[in-house]
């Protein structure tokens, strides 16, 4: 398999400039979300000090919630298609993780070396616990919904006027141990 590396700002700029068509309420397709989120993670100056020998992204979902489960399947597939790519020289890998409580999440993060959590819909009631664990474990949170960014998760990709828009909750990302480069923050809608 050919190895690919995610490099500098040019790719992110191109990805963000691609129009998606459709209404502002439309979701960014999982394939585009995965590419843009991986690129955004590459702008974390502290990633290599927090991650192990690879960048492990867990797709966290609520079992029994149809929207959460279907989003998890689609997002997992999108990130899986990128597993040959390296982010800051770290091979990317992805796992699917059902949310079954704070203690189970904390254990899974430690056991699987999880560096980022993509939080699927229907986890609204669990966001406080997820934030607490992500701050303690210095795990970057990735949001499937804009409301999750407002509620204290770190980074998300959403549709605005038919184009992808990165949204960053700067305080949340700092609490999770990330130091995001100004090049990313210039391209993002930042909540301070």
PDB file of C-alpha atoms in Angstrom:
ATOM      1  CA  UNK A   1       0.000   0.000   0.000  1.00  0.00           C
ATOM      2  CA  UNK A   2       1.294   3.421  -0.933  1.00  0.00           C
ATOM      3  CA  UNK A   3       1.927   5.670   2.050  1.00  0.00           C
ATOM      4  CA  UNK A   4       0.506   9.149   1.983  1.00  0.00           C
ATOM      5  CA  UNK A   5       1.255  12.065   4.233  1.00  0.00           C
ATOM      6  CA  UNK A   6      -1.055  14.900   5.173  1.00  0.00           C
ATOM      7  CA  UNK A   7       1.050  18.002   4.761  1.00  0.00           C
ATOM      8  CA  UNK A   8       0.528  21.752   5.017  1.00  0.00           C
ATOM      9  CA  UNK A   9      -2.205  24.297   4.597  1.00  0.00           C
ATOM     10  CA  UNK A  10      -2.814  23.969   0.833  1.00  0.00           C
ATOM     11  CA  UNK A  11      -4.853  20.788   1.045  1.00  0.00           C
ATOM     12  CA  UNK A  12      -7.092  22.142   3.799  1.00  0.00           C
ATOM     13  CA  UNK A  13      -7.681  25.339   1.880  1.00  0.00           C
ATOM     14  CA  UNK A  14      -8.667  23.367  -1.242  1.00  0.00           C
ATOM     15  CA  UNK A  15     -10.920  21.053   0.775  1.00  0.00           C
ATOM     16  CA  UNK A  16     -12.709  24.001   2.359  1.00  0.00           C
ATOM     17  CA  UNK A  17     -13.157  25.806  -0.946  1.00  0.00           C
ATOM     18  CA  UNK A  18     -14.980  22.872  -2.547  1.00  0.00           C
ATOM     19  CA  UNK A  19     -18.675  23.659  -2.756  1.00  0.00           C
ATOM     20  CA  UNK A  20     -21.100  21.005  -1.637  1.00  0.00           C
ATOM     21  CA  UNK A  21     -24.287  22.349  -3.194  1.00  0.00           C
ATOM     22  CA  UNK A  22     -27.571  22.151  -1.330  1.00  0.00           C
ATOM     23  CA  UNK A  23     -28.958  24.066   1.575  1.00  0.00           C
ATOM     24  CA  UNK A  24     -27.089  25.384   4.587  1.00  0.00           C
ATOM     25  CA  UNK A  25     -28.730  22.697   6.763  1.00  0.00           C
ATOM     26  CA  UNK A  26     -27.136  19.894   4.740  1.00  0.00           C
ATOM     27  CA  UNK A  27     -24.475  17.846   6.475  1.00  0.00           C
ATOM     28  CA  UNK A  28     -20.950  17.702   5.147  1.00  0.00           C
ATOM     29  CA  UNK A  29     -20.510  14.193   3.688  1.00  0.00           C
ATOM     30  CA  UNK A  30     -18.537  11.892   6.004  1.00  0.00           C
ATOM     31  CA  UNK A  31     -15.735  11.489   3.433  1.00  0.00           C
ATOM     32  CA  UNK A  32     -15.150  15.255   3.378  1.00  0.00           C
ATOM     33  CA  UNK A  33     -15.501  15.513   7.157  1.00  0.00           C
ATOM     34  CA  UNK A  34     -12.867  12.828   7.668  1.00  0.00           C
ATOM     35  CA  UNK A  35     -10.379  14.493   5.324  1.00  0.00           C
ATOM     36  CA  UNK A  36     -10.880  17.954   6.810  1.00  0.00           C
ATOM     37  CA  UNK A  37     -10.811  16.712  10.411  1.00  0.00           C
ATOM     38  CA  UNK A  38      -7.608  14.738   9.807  1.00  0.00           C
ATOM     39  CA  UNK A  39      -6.101  17.856   8.284  1.00  0.00           C
ATOM     40  CA  UNK A  40      -7.284  19.971  11.237  1.00  0.00           C
ATOM     41  CA  UNK A  41      -5.745  17.509  13.707  1.00  0.00           C
ATOM     42  CA  UNK A  42      -2.446  17.866  11.855  1.00  0.00           C
ATOM     43  CA  UNK A  43      -2.373  21.520  13.006  1.00  0.00           C
ATOM     44  CA  UNK A  44      -2.176  20.463  16.677  1.00  0.00           C
ATOM     45  CA  UNK A  45       1.353  21.343  17.802  1.00  0.00           C
ATOM     46  CA  UNK A  46       1.064  18.985  20.795  1.00  0.00           C
ATOM     47  CA  UNK A  47      -0.268  15.947  18.909  1.00  0.00           C
ATOM     48  CA  UNK A  48       3.005  14.028  18.802  1.00  0.00           C
ATOM     49  CA  UNK A  49       3.598  14.538  22.522  1.00  0.00           C
ATOM     50  CA  UNK A  50       0.103  13.215  23.377  1.00  0.00           C
ATOM     51  CA  UNK A  51      -0.241  10.406  20.826  1.00  0.00           C
ATOM     52  CA  UNK A  52       1.535   7.092  20.960  1.00  0.00           C
ATOM     53  CA  UNK A  53       3.007   5.444  17.890  1.00  0.00           C
ATOM     54  CA  UNK A  54      -0.172   6.116  15.885  1.00  0.00           C
ATOM     55  CA  UNK A  55      -3.105   8.511  15.779  1.00  0.00           C
ATOM     56  CA  UNK A  56      -6.148   6.564  16.961  1.00  0.00           C
ATOM     57  CA  UNK A  57      -9.557   8.115  16.312  1.00  0.00           C
ATOM     58  CA  UNK A  58     -12.540   6.502  18.032  1.00  0.00           C
ATOM     59  CA  UNK A  59     -15.990   7.004  16.539  1.00  0.00           C
ATOM     60  CA  UNK A  60     -18.118   7.253  19.677  1.00  0.00           C
ATOM     61  CA  UNK A  61     -21.831   6.504  19.313  1.00  0.00           C
ATOM     62  CA  UNK A  62     -24.915   5.804  21.413  1.00  0.00           C
ATOM     63  CA  UNK A  63     -26.082   2.197  21.043  1.00  0.00           C
ATOM     64  CA  UNK A  64     -29.769   1.928  20.208  1.00  0.00           C
ATOM     65  CA  UNK A  65     -30.009   5.426  18.712  1.00  0.00           C
ATOM     66  CA  UNK A  66     -30.517   4.969  14.959  1.00  0.00           C
ATOM     67  CA  UNK A  67     -29.035   8.351  13.954  1.00  0.00           C
ATOM     68  CA  UNK A  68     -25.981   7.777  16.140  1.00  0.00           C
ATOM     69  CA  UNK A  69     -25.409   4.242  14.870  1.00  0.00           C
ATOM     70  CA  UNK A  70     -25.828   5.177  11.186  1.00  0.00           C
ATOM     71  CA  UNK A  71     -23.522   8.193  11.538  1.00  0.00           C
ATOM     72  CA  UNK A  72     -20.944   5.997  13.281  1.00  0.00           C
ATOM     73  CA  UNK A  73     -21.024   3.467  10.431  1.00  0.00           C
ATOM     74  CA  UNK A  74     -20.602   6.163   7.763  1.00  0.00           C
ATOM     75  CA  UNK A  75     -17.885   8.094   9.603  1.00  0.00           C
ATOM     76  CA  UNK A  76     -16.007   4.894  10.457  1.00  0.00           C
ATOM     77  CA  UNK A  77     -16.038   3.930   6.767  1.00  0.00           C
ATOM     78  CA  UNK A  78     -14.763   7.396   5.804  1.00  0.00           C
ATOM     79  CA  UNK A  79     -11.871   7.330   8.283  1.00  0.00           C
ATOM     80  CA  UNK A  80     -11.078   3.672   7.444  1.00  0.00           C
ATOM     81  CA  UNK A  81     -10.524   4.717   3.812  1.00  0.00           C
ATOM     82  CA  UNK A  82      -7.762   7.018   5.105  1.00  0.00           C
ATOM     83  CA  UNK A  83      -5.887   4.480   7.232  1.00  0.00           C
ATOM     84  CA  UNK A  84      -2.878   4.543   4.880  1.00  0.00           C
ATOM     85  CA  UNK A  85      -2.396   8.246   5.516  1.00  0.00           C
ATOM     86  CA  UNK A  86      -0.019   9.651   8.111  1.00  0.00           C
ATOM     87  CA  UNK A  87      -0.740  12.700  10.222  1.00  0.00           C
ATOM     88  CA  UNK A  88       2.450  14.298  11.545  1.00  0.00           C
ATOM     89  CA  UNK A  89       4.252  11.058  10.626  1.00  0.00           C
ATOM     90  CA  UNK A  90       1.772   9.053  12.753  1.00  0.00           C
ATOM     91  CA  UNK A  91      -0.225   6.339  10.981  1.00  0.00           C
ATOM     92  CA  UNK A  92      -3.954   6.975  11.309  1.00  0.00           C
ATOM     93  CA  UNK A  93      -6.232   4.236  12.614  1.00  0.00           C
ATOM     94  CA  UNK A  94      -9.896   4.283  13.576  1.00  0.00           C
ATOM     95  CA  UNK A  95     -12.113   2.245  15.889  1.00  0.00           C
ATOM     96  CA  UNK A  96     -15.861   2.228  16.544  1.00  0.00           C
ATOM     97  CA  UNK A  97     -16.722   2.666  20.212  1.00  0.00           C
ATOM     98  CA  UNK A  98     -20.169   2.410  21.844  1.00  0.00           C
ATOM     99  CA  UNK A  99     -20.712   4.815  24.716  1.00  0.00           C
ATOM    100  CA  UNK A 100     -21.627   2.788  27.803  1.00  0.00           C
ATOM    101  CA  UNK A 101     -20.580   5.125  30.585  1.00  0.00           C
ATOM    102  CA  UNK A 102     -17.750   7.239  31.910  1.00  0.00           C
ATOM    103  CA  UNK A 103     -15.674   4.438  33.361  1.00  0.00           C
ATOM    104  CA  UNK A 104     -15.915   2.321  30.204  1.00  0.00           C
ATOM    105  CA  UNK A 105     -14.891   5.317  28.077  1.00  0.00           C
ATOM    106  CA  UNK A 106     -11.924   6.071  30.316  1.00  0.00           C
ATOM    107  CA  UNK A 107     -10.822   2.420  30.170  1.00  0.00           C
ATOM    108  CA  UNK A 108     -11.207   2.237  26.374  1.00  0.00           C
ATOM    109  CA  UNK A 109      -9.124   5.383  25.890  1.00  0.00           C
ATOM    110  CA  UNK A 110      -6.311   3.930  27.989  1.00  0.00           C
ATOM    111  CA  UNK A 111      -6.496   0.400  26.573  1.00  0.00           C
ATOM    112  CA  UNK A 112      -6.767   1.387  22.908  1.00  0.00           C
ATOM    113  CA  UNK A 113      -4.515   4.447  22.957  1.00  0.00           C
ATOM    114  CA  UNK A 114      -7.301   6.709  21.692  1.00  0.00           C
ATOM    115  CA  UNK A 115      -6.161  10.223  20.767  1.00  0.00           C
ATOM    116  CA  UNK A 116      -9.395  11.710  19.375  1.00  0.00           C
ATOM    117  CA  UNK A 117     -13.114  11.039  19.832  1.00  0.00           C
ATOM    118  CA  UNK A 118     -15.552  11.701  16.994  1.00  0.00           C
ATOM    119  CA  UNK A 119     -18.847  12.184  18.862  1.00  0.00           C
ATOM    120  CA  UNK A 120     -21.912  11.067  16.895  1.00  0.00           C
ATOM    121  CA  UNK A 121     -25.446  12.477  17.303  1.00  0.00           C
ATOM    122  CA  UNK A 122     -27.602  11.470  20.287  1.00  0.00           C
ATOM    123  CA  UNK A 123     -24.768  11.833  22.799  1.00  0.00           C
ATOM    124  CA  UNK A 124     -26.158  15.150  24.084  1.00  0.00           C
ATOM    125  CA  UNK A 125     -26.868  13.830  27.594  1.00  0.00           C
ATOM    126  CA  UNK A 126     -23.367  12.335  27.811  1.00  0.00           C
ATOM    127  CA  UNK A 127     -21.396  15.424  26.706  1.00  0.00           C
ATOM    128  CA  UNK A 128     -20.530  16.496  30.233  1.00  0.00           C
ATOM    129  CA  UNK A 129     -18.998  13.088  31.023  1.00  0.00           C
ATOM    130  CA  UNK A 130     -17.240  12.957  27.628  1.00  0.00           C
ATOM    131  CA  UNK A 131     -15.747  16.425  28.216  1.00  0.00           C
ATOM    132  CA  UNK A 132     -14.571  15.461  31.695  1.00  0.00           C
ATOM    133  CA  UNK A 133     -12.795  12.354  30.391  1.00  0.00           C
ATOM    134  CA  UNK A 134     -11.355  14.139  27.327  1.00  0.00           C
ATOM    135  CA  UNK A 135      -9.857  16.841  29.555  1.00  0.00           C
ATOM    136  CA  UNK A 136      -8.374  14.307  31.983  1.00  0.00           C
ATOM    137  CA  UNK A 137      -6.984  12.043  29.239  1.00  0.00           C
ATOM    138  CA  UNK A 138      -6.004  14.885  26.854  1.00  0.00           C
ATOM    139  CA  UNK A 139      -8.082  13.431  24.037  1.00  0.00           C
ATOM    140  CA  UNK A 140      -9.239  15.788  21.281  1.00  0.00           C
ATOM    141  CA  UNK A 141     -13.008  15.807  20.690  1.00  0.00           C
ATOM    142  CA  UNK A 142     -14.525  16.008  17.204  1.00  0.00           C
ATOM    143  CA  UNK A 143     -18.169  17.035  16.920  1.00  0.00           C
ATOM    144  CA  UNK A 144     -20.860  15.761  14.565  1.00  0.00           C
ATOM    145  CA  UNK A 145     -23.160  18.688  15.434  1.00  0.00           C
ATOM    146  CA  UNK A 146     -22.587  22.435  15.843  1.00  0.00           C
ATOM    147  CA  UNK A 147     -24.424  22.304  19.181  1.00  0.00           C
ATOM    148  CA  UNK A 148     -21.684  19.973  20.437  1.00  0.00           C
ATOM    149  CA  UNK A 149     -19.057  22.670  19.767  1.00  0.00           C
ATOM    150  CA  UNK A 150     -21.181  25.166  21.674  1.00  0.00           C
ATOM    151  CA  UNK A 151     -21.428  22.579  24.485  1.00  0.00           C
ATOM    152  CA  UNK A 152     -17.651  22.263  24.807  1.00  0.00           C
ATOM    153  CA  UNK A 153     -16.298  19.816  22.221  1.00  0.00           C
ATOM    154  CA  UNK A 154     -13.269  21.009  20.257  1.00  0.00           C
ATOM    155  CA  UNK A 155     -13.491  20.720  16.455  1.00  0.00           C
ATOM    156  CA  UNK A 156     -16.211  20.066  13.886  1.00  0.00           C
ATOM    157  CA  UNK A 157     -16.877  20.426  10.177  1.00  0.00           C
ATOM    158  CA  UNK A 158     -20.284  21.725   9.196  1.00  0.00           C
ATOM    159  CA  UNK A 159     -22.022  23.125   6.134  1.00  0.00           C
ATOM    160  CA  UNK A 160     -22.341  26.886   5.717  1.00  0.00           C
ATOM    161  CA  UNK A 161     -23.853  28.232   2.497  1.00  0.00           C
ATOM    162  CA  UNK A 162     -23.196  24.861   0.875  1.00  0.00           C
ATOM    163  CA  UNK A 163     -19.482  24.785   1.760  1.00  0.00           C
ATOM    164  CA  UNK A 164     -17.583  23.040   4.556  1.00  0.00           C
ATOM    165  CA  UNK A 165     -16.765  25.215   7.540  1.00  0.00           C
ATOM    166  CA  UNK A 166     -14.413  24.268  10.374  1.00  0.00           C
ATOM    167  CA  UNK A 167     -15.595  25.294  13.808  1.00  0.00           C
ATOM    168  CA  UNK A 168     -13.209  25.319  16.785  1.00  0.00           C
ATOM    169  CA  UNK A 169     -13.958  25.762  20.459  1.00  0.00           C
ATOM    170  CA  UNK A 170     -10.554  27.126  21.435  1.00  0.00           C
ATOM    171  CA  UNK A 171     -10.960  26.816  25.214  1.00  0.00           C
ATOM    172  CA  UNK A 172     -12.119  23.199  24.875  1.00  0.00           C
ATOM    173  CA  UNK A 173      -9.187  22.282  22.627  1.00  0.00           C
ATOM    174  CA  UNK A 174      -6.758  23.785  25.143  1.00  0.00           C
ATOM    175  CA  UNK A 175      -8.429  21.894  28.001  1.00  0.00           C
ATOM    176  CA  UNK A 176      -7.852  18.710  25.966  1.00  0.00           C
ATOM    177  CA  UNK A 177      -4.134  19.473  25.663  1.00  0.00           C
ATOM    178  CA  UNK A 178      -4.133  20.700  22.056  1.00  0.00           C
ATOM    179  CA  UNK A 179      -2.273  23.749  20.807  1.00  0.00           C
ATOM    180  CA  UNK A 180      -3.835  24.596  17.454  1.00  0.00           C
ATOM    181  CA  UNK A 181      -1.714  26.498  14.950  1.00  0.00           C
ATOM    182  CA  UNK A 182      -2.858  29.959  13.878  1.00  0.00           C
ATOM    183  CA  UNK A 183      -3.004  28.721  10.270  1.00  0.00           C
ATOM    184  CA  UNK A 184      -5.964  26.528  11.239  1.00  0.00           C
ATOM    185  CA  UNK A 185      -7.597  29.179  13.411  1.00  0.00           C
ATOM    186  CA  UNK A 186      -7.512  31.671  10.518  1.00  0.00           C
ATOM    187  CA  UNK A 187      -9.551  29.246   8.401  1.00  0.00           C
ATOM    188  CA  UNK A 188     -11.990  28.314  11.165  1.00  0.00           C
ATOM    189  CA  UNK A 189     -14.930  29.878  12.937  1.00  0.00           C
ATOM    190  CA  UNK A 190     -13.489  30.124  16.434  1.00  0.00           C
ATOM    191  CA  UNK A 191     -15.461  30.136  19.686  1.00  0.00           C
ATOM    192  CA  UNK A 192     -13.307  31.568  22.437  1.00  0.00           C
TER     193      UNK A 192
END
